[in-house]
Short mmCIF file of C-alpha atoms in Angstrom, two decimals:
data_model
loop_
_atom_site.label_atom_id
_atom_site.label_comp_id
_atom_site.label_asym_id
_atom_site.label_seq_id
_atom_site.Cartn_x
_atom_site.Cartn_y
_atom_site.Cartn_z
CA MET A 1 75.30 -81.29 127.77
CA ALA A 2 71.85 -79.94 127.24
CA ALA A 3 71.72 -78.64 130.75
CA LYS A 4 75.21 -77.00 130.23
CA ASN A 5 74.16 -75.31 126.99
CA ALA A 6 71.04 -74.06 128.49
CA GLY A 7 73.08 -72.45 131.24
CA ALA A 8 75.25 -70.84 128.47
CA VAL A 9 72.18 -69.29 127.07
CA SER A 10 71.37 -67.20 129.98
CA ASP A 11 75.05 -65.95 130.02
CA LEU A 12 74.88 -65.10 126.35
CA VAL A 13 71.49 -63.23 126.79
CA ALA A 14 73.15 -61.26 129.67
CA ILE A 15 76.02 -60.27 127.49
CA LEU A 16 73.40 -58.92 124.89
CA ALA A 17 71.60 -56.89 127.68
CA GLU A 18 75.01 -55.42 128.79
CA ILE A 19 75.96 -54.38 125.34
CA GLU A 20 72.49 -52.84 124.64
CA SER A 21 72.94 -50.87 127.92
CA GLN A 22 75.96 -49.13 126.41
CA ASP A 23 74.29 -47.80 123.29
CA GLY A 24 74.96 -44.04 122.88
CA ALA A 25 77.37 -44.00 125.94
CA ASP A 26 80.56 -42.27 125.78
CA PHE A 27 84.04 -43.85 125.72
CA VAL A 28 82.61 -47.10 124.56
CA ASP A 29 84.20 -49.13 121.68
CA HIS A 30 81.03 -49.49 119.65
CA ALA A 31 82.72 -51.13 116.81
CA ARG A 32 83.83 -53.97 119.17
CA ASN A 33 80.24 -54.02 120.55
CA VAL A 34 78.89 -54.72 117.11
CA GLN A 35 81.38 -57.68 116.62
CA GLU A 36 80.59 -59.15 119.98
CA THR A 37 76.72 -58.79 119.34
CA ARG A 38 77.27 -60.65 115.98
CA ALA A 39 79.31 -63.37 117.76
CA VAL A 40 76.74 -63.76 120.61
CA PHE A 41 73.87 -64.22 118.21
CA LEU A 42 75.80 -66.72 116.04
CA ALA A 43 76.70 -68.67 119.29
CA LEU A 44 73.18 -68.52 120.63
CA GLY A 45 71.93 -69.81 117.34
CA THR A 46 74.33 -72.70 117.42
CA ILE A 47 73.17 -73.61 120.83
CA VAL A 48 69.37 -73.29 120.38
CA SER A 49 69.61 -75.30 117.25
CA ALA A 50 70.66 -78.31 119.25
CA GLY A 51 67.27 -78.88 121.02
CA GLU A 52 64.01 -77.76 122.70
CA GLU A 53 65.47 -77.33 126.15
CA CYS A 54 67.93 -74.76 124.86
CA ARG A 55 65.28 -72.93 122.78
CA MET A 56 62.83 -72.79 125.76
CA ARG A 57 65.66 -71.32 128.04
CA ALA A 58 66.38 -68.69 125.38
CA VAL A 59 62.74 -67.48 125.37
CA GLU A 60 62.42 -67.63 129.21
CA SER A 61 65.74 -65.53 129.29
CA HIS A 62 63.98 -62.89 127.29
CA ALA A 63 66.09 -63.40 124.14
CA MET A 64 63.21 -62.70 121.88
CA ALA A 65 63.28 -59.01 122.79
CA HIS A 66 66.96 -58.69 121.93
CA LEU A 67 66.32 -60.64 118.76
CA VAL A 68 63.53 -58.29 117.59
CA ARG A 69 65.77 -55.24 118.28
CA ALA A 70 68.52 -56.80 116.51
CA LEU A 71 66.63 -57.25 113.34
CA GLY A 72 66.53 -53.41 113.08
CA HIS A 73 70.29 -52.98 113.69
CA SER A 74 72.46 -50.87 111.49
CA ASP A 75 74.87 -53.76 110.82
CA ASP A 76 74.14 -56.34 108.24
CA GLY A 77 76.24 -58.93 110.11
CA VAL A 78 74.18 -58.42 113.25
CA LYS A 79 70.80 -58.65 111.38
CA ALA A 80 71.89 -61.84 109.54
CA ALA A 81 73.00 -63.51 112.87
CA ALA A 82 69.84 -62.48 114.58
CA CYS A 83 67.80 -63.96 111.69
CA LEU A 84 69.63 -67.28 111.84
CA CYS A 85 68.95 -67.48 115.54
CA THR A 86 65.35 -66.68 115.02
CA GLN A 87 65.11 -69.45 112.39
CA TYR A 88 66.28 -71.98 115.05
CA ILE A 89 64.10 -70.64 117.87
CA VAL A 90 60.93 -70.68 115.95
CA ARG A 91 61.43 -74.22 114.87
CA SER A 92 59.67 -75.00 118.25
CA VAL A 93 55.93 -75.47 117.73
CA PRO A 94 55.10 -74.51 121.29
CA ILE A 95 57.45 -71.41 121.23
CA CYS A 96 55.88 -70.45 117.76
CA ARG A 97 52.37 -70.67 119.36
CA THR A 98 53.05 -68.95 122.58
CA HIS A 99 55.94 -66.62 122.79
CA VAL A 100 56.38 -65.49 119.07
CA PRO A 101 52.98 -63.99 118.52
CA GLU A 102 53.51 -61.22 121.00
CA SER A 103 57.12 -60.63 120.43
CA GLY A 104 56.66 -58.14 117.55
CA LEU A 105 58.94 -60.31 115.46
CA LEU A 106 56.97 -60.48 112.21
CA ARG A 107 57.09 -56.95 110.87
CA PRO A 108 60.81 -56.34 111.26
CA LEU A 109 61.45 -59.79 109.76
CA LEU A 110 59.27 -58.98 106.78
CA ALA A 111 61.03 -55.88 106.34
CA LEU A 112 64.33 -57.69 105.93
CA VAL A 113 62.67 -60.25 103.66
CA ARG A 114 61.37 -57.39 101.41
CA SER A 115 64.66 -55.42 101.31
CA SER A 116 68.01 -56.03 102.58
CA ALA A 117 71.52 -57.19 101.72
CA THR A 118 71.43 -60.61 100.08
CA SER A 119 73.17 -62.32 103.04
CA VAL A 120 70.57 -60.82 105.38
CA GLN A 121 67.71 -61.61 102.96
CA GLU A 122 68.80 -65.21 102.76
CA LYS A 123 68.56 -65.71 106.46
CA ALA A 124 65.42 -63.61 106.83
CA THR A 125 63.53 -65.78 104.28
CA ALA A 126 64.83 -69.05 106.02
CA ALA A 127 63.44 -67.72 109.27
CA LEU A 128 60.06 -66.80 107.79
CA ILE A 129 59.63 -70.27 106.45
CA ASN A 130 59.09 -71.49 110.00
CA LEU A 131 56.33 -68.82 110.68
CA LEU A 132 54.09 -69.89 107.82
CA PRO A 133 52.83 -73.52 108.54
CA ASP A 134 49.28 -74.04 109.37
CA PHE A 135 50.00 -74.34 113.18
CA SER A 136 51.62 -70.92 113.32
CA PRO A 137 49.47 -68.08 114.69
CA LEU A 138 51.34 -65.65 112.64
CA ARG A 139 50.35 -67.10 109.34
CA ALA A 140 47.14 -65.03 109.10
CA ASP A 141 49.07 -61.79 110.16
CA ALA A 142 51.71 -62.66 107.43
CA LEU A 143 48.92 -62.94 104.76
CA LYS A 144 47.52 -59.57 105.89
CA GLU A 145 50.93 -58.13 105.50
CA GLY A 146 51.17 -59.18 101.85
CA VAL A 147 53.48 -62.15 102.25
CA VAL A 148 52.19 -64.03 99.08
CA ASP A 149 53.16 -61.01 96.94
CA VAL A 150 56.46 -60.74 98.67
CA LEU A 151 57.38 -64.35 98.17
CA ALA A 152 56.11 -64.45 94.65
CA GLN A 153 58.49 -61.71 93.80
CA LEU A 154 61.45 -63.55 95.48
CA VAL A 155 60.69 -66.56 93.33
CA GLU A 156 62.27 -64.56 90.60
CA SER A 157 65.48 -63.69 92.65
CA GLU A 158 68.69 -64.30 90.92
CA HIS A 159 69.88 -65.84 94.19
CA VAL A 160 69.23 -69.68 94.41
CA THR A 161 69.00 -69.77 98.16
CA ILE A 162 66.41 -66.95 98.31
CA ARG A 163 64.45 -68.35 95.32
CA ARG A 164 64.39 -71.73 97.12
CA ASN A 165 63.27 -70.24 100.52
CA ALA A 166 60.52 -68.21 98.80
CA LEU A 167 59.11 -71.54 97.24
CA TRP A 168 59.44 -73.17 100.51
CA GLY A 169 57.45 -70.48 102.16
CA LEU A 170 54.67 -70.78 99.67
CA ARG A 171 54.71 -74.50 100.02
CA ASN A 172 54.11 -74.14 103.82
CA LEU A 173 51.47 -71.49 103.13
CA LEU A 174 49.46 -74.02 100.98
CA VAL A 175 49.08 -76.51 103.69
CA GLY A 176 45.62 -76.32 105.14
CA THR A 177 44.95 -73.07 103.46
CA ASP A 178 41.69 -71.79 102.00
CA ASP A 179 40.80 -71.51 98.32
CA ASP A 180 41.23 -67.70 98.29
CA THR A 181 44.90 -67.92 99.32
CA ARG A 182 45.46 -70.83 97.00
CA ARG A 183 44.01 -68.77 94.14
CA GLN A 184 46.24 -65.79 95.11
CA ILE A 185 49.46 -67.93 95.11
CA ILE A 186 48.38 -69.49 91.67
CA GLU A 187 47.70 -65.87 90.27
CA HIS A 188 50.85 -64.22 91.71
CA VAL A 189 53.43 -67.08 91.01
CA GLY A 190 51.84 -68.75 87.98
CA ILE A 191 51.52 -72.56 87.32
CA ALA A 192 53.60 -72.26 84.26
CA ARG A 193 56.42 -70.66 86.31
CA LEU A 194 56.24 -73.45 88.86
CA SER A 195 56.33 -75.98 86.09
CA THR A 196 59.46 -74.47 84.65
CA LEU A 197 61.23 -74.17 88.03
CA ALA A 198 60.30 -77.75 88.98
CA GLN A 199 61.93 -78.99 85.75
CA THR A 200 64.92 -77.01 85.36
CA GLY A 201 67.70 -75.39 87.34
CA ASP A 202 69.14 -75.91 90.76
CA LYS A 203 68.25 -79.07 92.47
CA ALA A 204 66.91 -77.33 95.74
CA VAL A 205 64.77 -75.10 93.70
CA ARG A 206 63.29 -77.98 91.72
CA GLU A 207 62.42 -79.86 94.89
CA GLN A 208 60.51 -76.94 96.34
CA ALA A 209 58.67 -75.96 93.14
CA ALA A 210 57.61 -79.57 92.82
CA GLY A 211 56.43 -79.38 96.51
CA VAL A 212 54.42 -76.35 95.66
CA LEU A 213 52.76 -77.97 92.84
CA GLN A 214 51.96 -80.84 95.02
CA ASN A 215 50.44 -78.75 97.75
CA VAL A 216 48.51 -76.35 95.42
CA THR A 217 46.66 -79.40 94.15
CA ALA A 218 46.21 -81.20 97.51
CA GLU A 219 42.67 -81.68 99.10
CA ASN A 220 40.91 -79.03 97.11
CA GLU A 221 38.71 -78.51 93.98
CA VAL A 222 40.79 -75.68 92.66
CA GLY A 223 44.37 -76.58 92.19
CA ALA A 224 44.29 -79.55 89.84
CA GLN A 225 41.94 -77.77 87.23
CA ALA A 226 44.29 -74.80 87.48
CA VAL A 227 47.17 -76.86 86.48
CA PHE A 228 45.37 -78.35 83.47
CA ASP A 229 43.96 -74.81 82.60
CA ALA A 230 47.39 -73.33 82.66
CA LEU A 231 49.46 -76.05 81.11
CA GLY A 232 47.12 -78.15 78.84
CA ALA A 233 46.80 -81.95 79.15
CA PRO A 234 49.97 -82.80 77.14
CA GLN A 235 52.22 -80.53 79.20
CA VAL A 236 50.85 -81.93 82.42
CA VAL A 237 51.68 -85.38 81.31
CA LYS A 238 55.16 -84.27 80.26
CA LEU A 239 55.69 -82.47 83.52
CA LEU A 240 54.79 -85.63 85.57
CA GLN A 241 57.13 -87.79 83.27
CA THR A 242 59.97 -85.39 83.81
CA LEU A 243 59.59 -85.06 87.53
CA LEU A 244 59.22 -88.91 87.90
CA ALA A 245 62.46 -89.36 85.84
CA SER A 246 64.37 -87.25 88.32
CA GLU A 247 67.11 -88.86 90.33
CA ASP A 248 66.14 -86.86 93.30
CA SER A 249 63.74 -89.00 95.41
CA ALA A 250 62.24 -85.91 97.02
CA VAL A 251 61.16 -84.63 93.58
CA THR A 252 59.70 -88.08 92.51
CA VAL A 253 57.72 -88.32 95.79
CA HIS A 254 56.29 -84.90 95.13
CA ALA A 255 55.48 -85.92 91.54
CA LEU A 256 53.70 -89.09 92.73
CA TYR A 257 51.58 -87.11 95.06
CA LEU A 258 50.92 -84.54 92.38
CA ALA A 259 49.71 -87.41 90.07
CA ASN A 260 47.50 -88.64 92.98
CA ASN A 261 46.01 -85.15 93.53
CA ILE A 262 44.99 -85.19 89.91
CA ALA A 263 43.76 -88.70 89.64
CA VAL A 264 41.59 -88.57 92.78
CA ARG A 265 39.63 -85.61 91.29
CA GLU A 266 37.36 -85.76 88.32
CA ARG A 267 37.29 -88.81 86.12
CA SER A 268 38.07 -86.72 83.06
CA LEU A 269 41.46 -85.57 84.72
CA CYS A 270 42.25 -89.09 85.84
CA GLU A 271 41.72 -90.42 82.34
CA LEU A 272 44.46 -88.16 81.13
CA ILE A 273 46.93 -90.06 83.50
CA VAL A 274 45.55 -93.50 82.74
CA GLY A 275 45.48 -92.84 79.11
CA ASP A 276 49.21 -92.35 78.93
CA ARG A 277 50.48 -95.98 79.11
CA GLU A 278 54.12 -94.98 79.73
CA LEU A 279 53.13 -92.56 82.66
CA LEU A 280 50.84 -95.16 84.19
CA GLN A 281 53.57 -97.82 83.99
CA THR A 282 56.13 -95.49 85.71
CA ILE A 283 53.58 -94.84 88.63
CA VAL A 284 53.01 -98.50 88.91
CA ASP A 285 56.66 -99.35 88.93
CA TYR A 286 57.25 -97.03 91.84
CA ALA A 287 54.99 -99.04 94.02
CA ARG A 288 57.97 -101.48 94.20
CA SER A 289 60.50 -98.66 95.02
CA PRO A 290 62.78 -99.41 97.93
CA VAL A 291 62.17 -95.68 99.10
CA SER A 292 59.09 -96.26 101.31
CA GLU A 293 57.86 -92.60 100.73
CA ALA A 294 57.89 -93.21 96.97
CA ALA A 295 56.16 -96.56 97.24
CA ILE A 296 53.37 -95.02 99.31
CA GLY A 297 52.90 -92.29 96.98
CA ALA A 298 52.63 -94.58 94.10
CA LEU A 299 50.20 -96.84 95.88
CA TRP A 300 47.95 -93.74 96.90
CA CYS A 301 47.94 -92.93 93.25
CA ILE A 302 46.88 -96.45 92.30
CA ASN A 303 44.25 -96.32 94.99
CA SER A 304 42.90 -93.04 93.57
CA ILE A 305 42.74 -94.40 89.88
CA ALA A 306 41.02 -97.67 91.14
CA SER A 307 38.46 -95.55 93.18
CA HIS A 308 36.70 -94.28 90.04
CA ARG A 309 33.82 -96.70 89.34
CA ALA A 310 32.31 -97.71 86.07
CA ASP A 311 28.78 -96.86 87.29
CA GLY A 312 29.79 -93.58 88.86
CA ASP A 313 29.50 -93.61 92.66
CA SER A 314 28.24 -97.18 92.86
CA ASP A 315 30.39 -99.20 95.32
CA SER A 316 29.18 -102.37 93.69
CA SER A 317 30.56 -101.76 90.25
CA GLU A 318 34.05 -102.50 88.94
CA PRO A 319 36.81 -99.93 88.91
CA ARG A 320 36.28 -97.63 85.82
CA PHE A 321 39.93 -98.21 84.88
CA LEU A 322 40.13 -101.85 85.63
CA ALA A 323 41.38 -102.85 82.21
CA GLN A 324 44.38 -100.39 82.12
CA LEU A 325 45.27 -101.62 85.64
CA GLU A 326 45.08 -105.20 84.62
CA ALA A 327 47.19 -104.38 81.52
CA GLN A 328 49.90 -103.25 84.02
CA ASN A 329 49.49 -106.48 86.15
CA VAL A 330 48.69 -104.38 89.18
CA GLN A 331 46.69 -106.94 91.10
CA SER A 332 49.47 -109.53 90.81
CA MET A 333 52.10 -106.94 91.67
CA LEU A 334 50.16 -105.89 94.87
CA GLU A 335 49.71 -109.53 95.97
CA THR A 336 53.37 -110.12 95.48
CA LEU A 337 54.14 -107.06 97.68
CA LEU A 338 51.74 -108.33 100.42
CA GLY A 339 53.59 -111.59 100.56
CA ASP A 340 56.99 -109.94 101.29
CA PRO A 341 57.59 -110.36 105.07
CA GLY A 342 60.15 -107.47 104.93
CA LEU A 343 57.68 -104.91 103.63
CA CYS A 344 57.27 -101.85 105.95
CA LEU A 345 53.99 -101.34 107.69
CA GLY A 346 53.05 -98.01 105.83
CA VAL A 347 53.55 -99.57 102.52
CA ARG A 348 51.72 -102.87 103.50
CA ASP A 349 48.63 -100.98 104.71
CA ARG A 350 48.41 -99.05 101.37
CA VAL A 351 48.78 -102.44 99.48
CA LYS A 352 45.89 -103.70 101.46
CA SER A 353 43.77 -100.65 100.78
CA CYS A 354 44.53 -100.88 96.99
CA LEU A 355 43.59 -104.58 96.81
CA ASP A 356 40.15 -103.86 98.22
CA TYR A 357 39.33 -102.62 94.89
CA PHE A 358 39.96 -105.96 93.20
CA SER A 359 37.13 -108.34 93.60
CA SER A 360 39.00 -111.65 93.38
CA PRO A 361 42.53 -112.96 93.78
CA ALA A 362 44.70 -112.84 90.65
CA ILE A 363 45.02 -116.09 88.64
#
């Protein structure tokens, strides 16, 4: 089936070439050509969404040149279909690294992201998401083109899908980024706004906003402090409690890693989490979650809390927050989990890492 679809890709690209050759010609039904162009891009998008072989066949058949030209088409339906096709093609990491940078795709796509019909903007923002991860050569170019400001504005869009896509793009930009870009996102979007979006409104928007907060605080010295500076300690605790109470497991996983990103930093920030008994209990309870991603997130947070030592950086001293962890029966819980033969490998490894912080078996 994959080989058959790959063959169809070449046929579809040939149709696009034939239609383009008729541009400006007399005695041609241009309205019909517009309809056929739209249909071809939709069919091509469906095929390339199926797998890597079809995506590679598309770029080898020079589909990228047709896509770039279609992004500037006068018909919104053609532009939307071309954006959809682009979204699926650039899912491929090898294609994103090799064929896309020289295609001239970024600027016409950003033009549609900035200003176009809603139906087009939805598809354009979805395609842009796949050009912003840390492996994409176009990330640096997108930053130079002002993508942070563009996405920050779209976070305020009245259309849920566009708002979600803008947050998703920012979330991708934050992975492996530098502090200057992180500060720029914090300044343009605002921690308070992200907090509101993560707690209220559409489910998909809440998930992406929580993901942005997780990533803005991950593996850096800037984000966690920015969250506390913007919200204040009581509101940070309330934010974590609200997100952890969500029925959406994706939101709770983001919340657990957000808590971990805060706990692993300065002891003073960790104390604000540990000092709220209800919040600490909730995090500990998630270590027993049947959702492995949530359990691992909770265990990372417990690990980070336990990593703070009573005598600063001395490995020989007890965990600074040992009493609070003991009050939650953490060591006993960890040993019970370790004795479960059905525990998945990822959770088991985290449990063992946490137990290393406790000097003797629980009685």
